[in-house]
Tab-separated table of C-alpha atoms and ligand atoms in Angstrom:
chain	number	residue	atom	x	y	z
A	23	UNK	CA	72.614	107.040	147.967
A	24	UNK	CA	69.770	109.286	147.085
A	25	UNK	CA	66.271	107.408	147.878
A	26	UNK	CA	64.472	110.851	146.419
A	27	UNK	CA	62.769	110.475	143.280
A	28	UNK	CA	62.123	106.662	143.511
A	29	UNK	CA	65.886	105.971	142.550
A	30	UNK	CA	66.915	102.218	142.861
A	31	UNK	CA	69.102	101.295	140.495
A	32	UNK	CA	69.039	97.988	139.209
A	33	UNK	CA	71.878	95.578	139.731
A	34	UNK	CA	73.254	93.783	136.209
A	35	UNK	CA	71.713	89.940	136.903
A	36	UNK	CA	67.908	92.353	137.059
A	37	UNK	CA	68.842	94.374	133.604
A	38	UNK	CA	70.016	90.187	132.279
A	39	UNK	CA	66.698	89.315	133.240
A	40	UNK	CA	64.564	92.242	132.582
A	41	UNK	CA	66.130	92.280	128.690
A	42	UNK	CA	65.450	88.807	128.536
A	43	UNK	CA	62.016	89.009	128.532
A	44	UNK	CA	61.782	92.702	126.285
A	45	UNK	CA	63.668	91.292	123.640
A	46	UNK	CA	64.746	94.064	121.923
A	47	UNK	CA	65.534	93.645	118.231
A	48	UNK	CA	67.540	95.832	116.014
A	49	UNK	CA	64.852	97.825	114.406
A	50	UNK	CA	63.179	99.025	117.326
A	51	UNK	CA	63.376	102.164	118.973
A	52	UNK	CA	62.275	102.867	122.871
A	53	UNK	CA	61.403	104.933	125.270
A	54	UNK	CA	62.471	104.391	128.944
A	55	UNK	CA	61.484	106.248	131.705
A	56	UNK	CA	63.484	107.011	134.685
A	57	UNK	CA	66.794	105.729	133.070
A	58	UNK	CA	68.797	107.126	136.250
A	59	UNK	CA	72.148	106.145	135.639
A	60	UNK	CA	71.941	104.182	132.362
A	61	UNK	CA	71.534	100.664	134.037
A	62	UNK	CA	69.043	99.490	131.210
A	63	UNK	CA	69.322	102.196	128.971
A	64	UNK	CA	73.084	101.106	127.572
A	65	UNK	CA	72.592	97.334	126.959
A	66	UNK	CA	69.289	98.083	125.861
A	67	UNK	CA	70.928	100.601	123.202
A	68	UNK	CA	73.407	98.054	122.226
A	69	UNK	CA	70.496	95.893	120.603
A	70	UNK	CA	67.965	98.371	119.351
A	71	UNK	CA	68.123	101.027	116.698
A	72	UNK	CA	67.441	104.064	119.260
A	73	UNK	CA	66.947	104.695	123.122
A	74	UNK	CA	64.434	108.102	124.115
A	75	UNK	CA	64.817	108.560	127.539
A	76	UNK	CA	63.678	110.822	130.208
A	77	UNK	CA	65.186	111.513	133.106
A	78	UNK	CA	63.620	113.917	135.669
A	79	UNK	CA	67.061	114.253	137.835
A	80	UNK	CA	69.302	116.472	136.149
A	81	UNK	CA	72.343	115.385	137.301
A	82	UNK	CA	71.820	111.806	136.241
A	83	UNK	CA	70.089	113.455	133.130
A	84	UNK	CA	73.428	115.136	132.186
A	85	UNK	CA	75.758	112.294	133.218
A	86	UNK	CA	74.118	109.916	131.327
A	87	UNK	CA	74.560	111.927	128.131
A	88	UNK	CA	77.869	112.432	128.639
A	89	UNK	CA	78.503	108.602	128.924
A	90	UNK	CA	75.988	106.940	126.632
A	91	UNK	CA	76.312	105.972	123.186
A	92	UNK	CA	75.124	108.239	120.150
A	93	UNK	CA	72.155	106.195	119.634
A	94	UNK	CA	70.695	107.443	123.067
A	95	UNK	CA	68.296	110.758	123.550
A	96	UNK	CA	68.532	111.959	126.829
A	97	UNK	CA	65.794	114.437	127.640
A	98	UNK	CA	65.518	116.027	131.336
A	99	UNK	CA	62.634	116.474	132.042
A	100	UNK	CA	59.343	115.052	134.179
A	101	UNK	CA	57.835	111.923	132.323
A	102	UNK	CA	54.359	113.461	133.955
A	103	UNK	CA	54.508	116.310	131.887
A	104	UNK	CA	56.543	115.525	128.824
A	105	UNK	CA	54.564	115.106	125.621
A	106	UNK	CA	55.486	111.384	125.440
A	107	UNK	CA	54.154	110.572	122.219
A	108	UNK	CA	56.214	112.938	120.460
A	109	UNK	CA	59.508	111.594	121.280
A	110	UNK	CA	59.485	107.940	119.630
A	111	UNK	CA	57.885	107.376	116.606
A	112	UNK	CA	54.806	104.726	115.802
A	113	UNK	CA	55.217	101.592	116.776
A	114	UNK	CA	57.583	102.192	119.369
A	115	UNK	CA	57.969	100.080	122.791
A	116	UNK	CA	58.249	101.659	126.079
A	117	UNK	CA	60.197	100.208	129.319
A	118	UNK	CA	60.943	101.709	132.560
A	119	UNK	CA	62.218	100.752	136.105
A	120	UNK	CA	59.770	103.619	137.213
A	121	UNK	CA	59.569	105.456	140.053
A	122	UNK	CA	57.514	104.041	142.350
A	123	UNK	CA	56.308	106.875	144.247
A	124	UNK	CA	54.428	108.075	141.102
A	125	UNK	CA	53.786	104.962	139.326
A	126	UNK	CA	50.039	105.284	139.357
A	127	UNK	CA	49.811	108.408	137.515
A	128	UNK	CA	52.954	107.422	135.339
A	129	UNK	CA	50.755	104.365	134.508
A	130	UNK	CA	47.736	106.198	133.789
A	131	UNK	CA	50.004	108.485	131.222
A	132	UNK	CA	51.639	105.358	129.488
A	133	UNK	CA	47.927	104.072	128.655
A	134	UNK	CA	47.317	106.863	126.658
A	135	UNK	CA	49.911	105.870	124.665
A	136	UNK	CA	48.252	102.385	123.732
A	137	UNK	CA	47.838	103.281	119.693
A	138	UNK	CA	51.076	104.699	119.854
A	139	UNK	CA	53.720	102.060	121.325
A	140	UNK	CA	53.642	98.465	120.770
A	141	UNK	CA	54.102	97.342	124.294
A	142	UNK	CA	55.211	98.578	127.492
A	143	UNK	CA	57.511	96.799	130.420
A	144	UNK	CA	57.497	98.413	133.584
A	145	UNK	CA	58.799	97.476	136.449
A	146	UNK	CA	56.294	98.215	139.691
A	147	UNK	CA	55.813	97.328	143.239
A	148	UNK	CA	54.784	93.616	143.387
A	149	UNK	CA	51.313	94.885	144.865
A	150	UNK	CA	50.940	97.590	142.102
A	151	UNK	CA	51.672	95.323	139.052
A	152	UNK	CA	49.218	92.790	140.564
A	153	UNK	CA	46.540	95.310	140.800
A	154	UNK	CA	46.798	96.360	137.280
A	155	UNK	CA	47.167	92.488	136.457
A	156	UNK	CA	44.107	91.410	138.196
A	157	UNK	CA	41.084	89.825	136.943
A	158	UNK	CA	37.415	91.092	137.565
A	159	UNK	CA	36.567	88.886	141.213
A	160	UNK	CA	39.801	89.817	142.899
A	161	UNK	CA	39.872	92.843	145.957
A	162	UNK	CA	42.841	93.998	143.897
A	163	UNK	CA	40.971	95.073	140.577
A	164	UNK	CA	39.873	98.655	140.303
A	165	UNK	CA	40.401	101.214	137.829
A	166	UNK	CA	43.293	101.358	136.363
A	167	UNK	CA	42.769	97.587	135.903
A	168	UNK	CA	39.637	97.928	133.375
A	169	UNK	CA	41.486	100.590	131.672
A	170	UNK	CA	44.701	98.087	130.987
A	171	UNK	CA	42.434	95.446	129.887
A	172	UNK	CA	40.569	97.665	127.683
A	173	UNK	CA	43.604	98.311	125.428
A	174	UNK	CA	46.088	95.526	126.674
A	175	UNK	CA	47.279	92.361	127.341
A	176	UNK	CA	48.761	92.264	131.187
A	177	UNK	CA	51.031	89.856	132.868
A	178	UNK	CA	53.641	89.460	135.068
A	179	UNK	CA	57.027	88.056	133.527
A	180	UNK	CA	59.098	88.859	135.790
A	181	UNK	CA	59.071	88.791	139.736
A	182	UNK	CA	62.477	90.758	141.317
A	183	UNK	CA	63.313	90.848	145.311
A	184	UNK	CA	64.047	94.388	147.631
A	185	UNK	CA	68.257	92.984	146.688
A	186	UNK	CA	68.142	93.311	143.144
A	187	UNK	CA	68.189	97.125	143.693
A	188	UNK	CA	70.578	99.126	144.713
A	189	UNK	CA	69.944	100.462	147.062
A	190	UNK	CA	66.918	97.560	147.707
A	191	UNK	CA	63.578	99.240	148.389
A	192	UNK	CA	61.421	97.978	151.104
A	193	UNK	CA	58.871	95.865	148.998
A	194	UNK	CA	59.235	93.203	146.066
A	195	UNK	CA	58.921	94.543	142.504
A	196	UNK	CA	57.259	92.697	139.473
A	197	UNK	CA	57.585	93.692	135.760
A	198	UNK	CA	54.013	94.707	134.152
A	199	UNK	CA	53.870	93.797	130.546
A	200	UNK	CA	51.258	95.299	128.564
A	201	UNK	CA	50.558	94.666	124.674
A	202	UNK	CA	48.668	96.947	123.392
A	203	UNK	CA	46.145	95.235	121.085
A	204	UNK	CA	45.070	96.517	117.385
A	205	UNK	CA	41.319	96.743	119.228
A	206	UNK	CA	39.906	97.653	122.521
A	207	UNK	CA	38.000	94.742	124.014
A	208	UNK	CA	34.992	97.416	123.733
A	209	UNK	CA	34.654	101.161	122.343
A	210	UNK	CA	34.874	104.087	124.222
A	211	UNK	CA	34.279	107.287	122.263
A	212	UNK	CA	34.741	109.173	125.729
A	213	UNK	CA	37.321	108.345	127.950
A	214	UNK	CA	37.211	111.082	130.305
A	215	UNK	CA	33.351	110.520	131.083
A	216	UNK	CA	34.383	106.780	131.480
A	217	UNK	CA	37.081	107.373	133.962
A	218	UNK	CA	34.588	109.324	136.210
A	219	UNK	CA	31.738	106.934	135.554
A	220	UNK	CA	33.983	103.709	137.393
A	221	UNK	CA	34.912	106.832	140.052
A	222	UNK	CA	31.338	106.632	140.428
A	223	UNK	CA	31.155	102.745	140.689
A	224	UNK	CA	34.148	102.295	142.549
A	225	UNK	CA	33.496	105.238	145.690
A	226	UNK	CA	32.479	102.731	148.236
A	227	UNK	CA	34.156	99.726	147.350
A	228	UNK	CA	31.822	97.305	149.730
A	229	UNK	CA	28.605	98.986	148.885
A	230	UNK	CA	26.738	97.931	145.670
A	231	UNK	CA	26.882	98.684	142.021
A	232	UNK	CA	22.989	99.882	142.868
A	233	UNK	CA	24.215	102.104	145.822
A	234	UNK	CA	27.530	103.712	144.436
A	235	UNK	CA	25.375	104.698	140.929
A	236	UNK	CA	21.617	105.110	141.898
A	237	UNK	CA	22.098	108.843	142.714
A	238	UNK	CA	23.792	110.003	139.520
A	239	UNK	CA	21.422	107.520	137.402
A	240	UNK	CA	18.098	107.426	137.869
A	241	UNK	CA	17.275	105.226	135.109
A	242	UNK	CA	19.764	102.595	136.844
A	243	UNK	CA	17.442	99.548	137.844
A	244	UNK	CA	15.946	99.674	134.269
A	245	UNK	CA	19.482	98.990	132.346
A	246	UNK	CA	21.022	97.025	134.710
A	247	UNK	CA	17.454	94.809	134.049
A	248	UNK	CA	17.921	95.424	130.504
A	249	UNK	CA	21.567	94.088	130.492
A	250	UNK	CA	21.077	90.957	132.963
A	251	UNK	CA	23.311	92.695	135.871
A	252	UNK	CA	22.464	92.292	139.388
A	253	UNK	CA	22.442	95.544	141.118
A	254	UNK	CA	23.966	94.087	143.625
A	255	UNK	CA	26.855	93.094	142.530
A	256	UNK	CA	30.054	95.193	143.688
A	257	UNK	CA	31.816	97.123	140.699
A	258	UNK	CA	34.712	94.514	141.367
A	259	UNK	CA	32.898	91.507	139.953
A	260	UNK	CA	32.334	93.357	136.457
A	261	UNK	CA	34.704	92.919	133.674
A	262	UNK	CA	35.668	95.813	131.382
A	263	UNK	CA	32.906	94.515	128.295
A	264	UNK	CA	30.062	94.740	131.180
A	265	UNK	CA	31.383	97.832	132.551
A	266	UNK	CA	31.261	99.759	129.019
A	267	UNK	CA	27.856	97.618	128.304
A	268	UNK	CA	26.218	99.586	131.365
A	269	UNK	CA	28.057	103.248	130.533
A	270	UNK	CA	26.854	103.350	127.121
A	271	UNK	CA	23.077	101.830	128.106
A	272	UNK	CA	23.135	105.443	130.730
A	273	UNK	CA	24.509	107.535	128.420
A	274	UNK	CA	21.947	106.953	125.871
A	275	UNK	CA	19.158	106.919	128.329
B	327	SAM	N1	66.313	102.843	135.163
B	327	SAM	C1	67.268	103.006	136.254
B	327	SAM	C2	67.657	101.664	136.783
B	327	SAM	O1	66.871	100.726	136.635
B	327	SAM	O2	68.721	101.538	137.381
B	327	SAM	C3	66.697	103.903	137.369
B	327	SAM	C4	65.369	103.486	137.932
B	327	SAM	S1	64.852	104.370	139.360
B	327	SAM	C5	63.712	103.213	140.063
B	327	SAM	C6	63.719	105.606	138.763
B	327	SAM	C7	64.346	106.740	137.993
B	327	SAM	O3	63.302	107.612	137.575
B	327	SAM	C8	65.330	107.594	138.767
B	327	SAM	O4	66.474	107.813	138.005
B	327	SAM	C9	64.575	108.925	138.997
B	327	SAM	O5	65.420	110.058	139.070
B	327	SAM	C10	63.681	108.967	137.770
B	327	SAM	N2	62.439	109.743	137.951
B	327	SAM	C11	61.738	109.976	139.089
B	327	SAM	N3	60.614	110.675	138.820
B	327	SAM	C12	60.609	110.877	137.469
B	327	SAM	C13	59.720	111.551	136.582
B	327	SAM	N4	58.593	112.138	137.039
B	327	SAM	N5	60.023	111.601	135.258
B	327	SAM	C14	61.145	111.000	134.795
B	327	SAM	N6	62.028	110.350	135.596
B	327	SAM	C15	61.760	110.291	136.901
């Protein structure tokens, strides 16, 4: 069995399970990534209007459309480079048993999506999902945390072991919902200059807000005065409304 490419198929009581919690209704239409060998893709296409899936492994690509129903889209190609938001239309829903060895970026990609699809289910690494799912406090938050809970929802339904794979990886797996929400808990106008602002923050995790930003900043000490933030807390304790508080204060200073 090929363990390239992330491939671990999942076994029919995970796809029970898994659909249980997507609820798919007849009117929706989804995009899965990483649909390898059709495990979720064909029950999933039995109760929604329309599967989109890509499918980086050609072989798999072509086998599964020869074998799935006519209300599946098989595209080959790499879900890092595809222009996702082209291929399902508003209001779609996204679900994957991704890859593990790229889930960050793949993660990173699906957020752009958040005014585009309704939700996403993923399934991750136990230790991944619970990053993403992790509240401001915790050693597991970082950035791709704050940029979930700027647009989303997060929990954990769903928590599957190594043998509900085939063949099992070597760690646990947990499914990642996110729902995107109608608003971001705060607005960013620039998302790039945001991402390499909590770089900033985050480059020495056990040093202080104060000593990971005073270089690039040098009005620092003044804002974080201005906005009741200790400088020396660690950019772990701050939740995403704080964070954008303090970007915004230094951008317009
Ligand atoms: N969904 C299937 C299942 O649950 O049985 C397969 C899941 S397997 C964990 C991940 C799948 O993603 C594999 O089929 C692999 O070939 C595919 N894959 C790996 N990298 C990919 C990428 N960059 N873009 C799209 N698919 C990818």
């Amino acid at each position: 069995m090929p363990r390239r490419l992330g491939q671990h198929f999942l076994k029919g009581a995970g796809v029970g399970a898994l659909l249980g919690v997507v609820d798919p209704a007849r009117d929706e239409v989804f995009l899965e990534i990483g649909p390898g060998e059709g495990a979720l893709t064909k029950p999933l296409a039995e109760r929604a209007e329309r599967v989109v899936a890509v499918e980086l492994d050609g072989r798999l690509a072509r086998r599964l459309r020869a074998t799935a129903p006519a209300n599946v889209e098989v595209v080959e190609g790499d879900a890092l480079k595809e222009d996702l938001r082209s291929l399902v239309p508003p209001d779609g829903r996204l679900v994957g048993n991704l890859p593990y060895y790229v889930s960050s970026p793949l993660l990173r990609r699906i957020l752009d999506l958040h005014d585009h699809v309704r939700d996403a289910h993923v399934m991750l690494q136990e230790e991944v999902a619970r990053r993403i799912a992790s509240p401001p406090g915790s050693r597991e938050y970082g950035i791709l945390s704050i940029l979930y809970a700027l647009w989303a929802d997060v929990d954990l339904p769903l928590k599957l072991p190594p043998g509900a794979f085939r063949p099992p990886p070597r760690v646990s797996s947990a499914l990642l919902r996110a729902r995107f929400r109608e608003e971001a808990r705060a607005e960013v106008a620039d998302l790039q200059a945001f991402e390499v602002f909590l770089k900033q923050a985050f480059a020495r995790r056990r040093r202080t807000l104060e000593n990971n930003l005073q270089d690039s900043y040098p009005n620092l000490k003044e804002y974080l005065r201005l906005l009741n933030l200790e400088g020396s807390r660690r950019a772990e304790t701050l939740s995403v409304v704080e964070f954008v508080a303090l970007w915004r204060a230094l951008k317009a200073g």
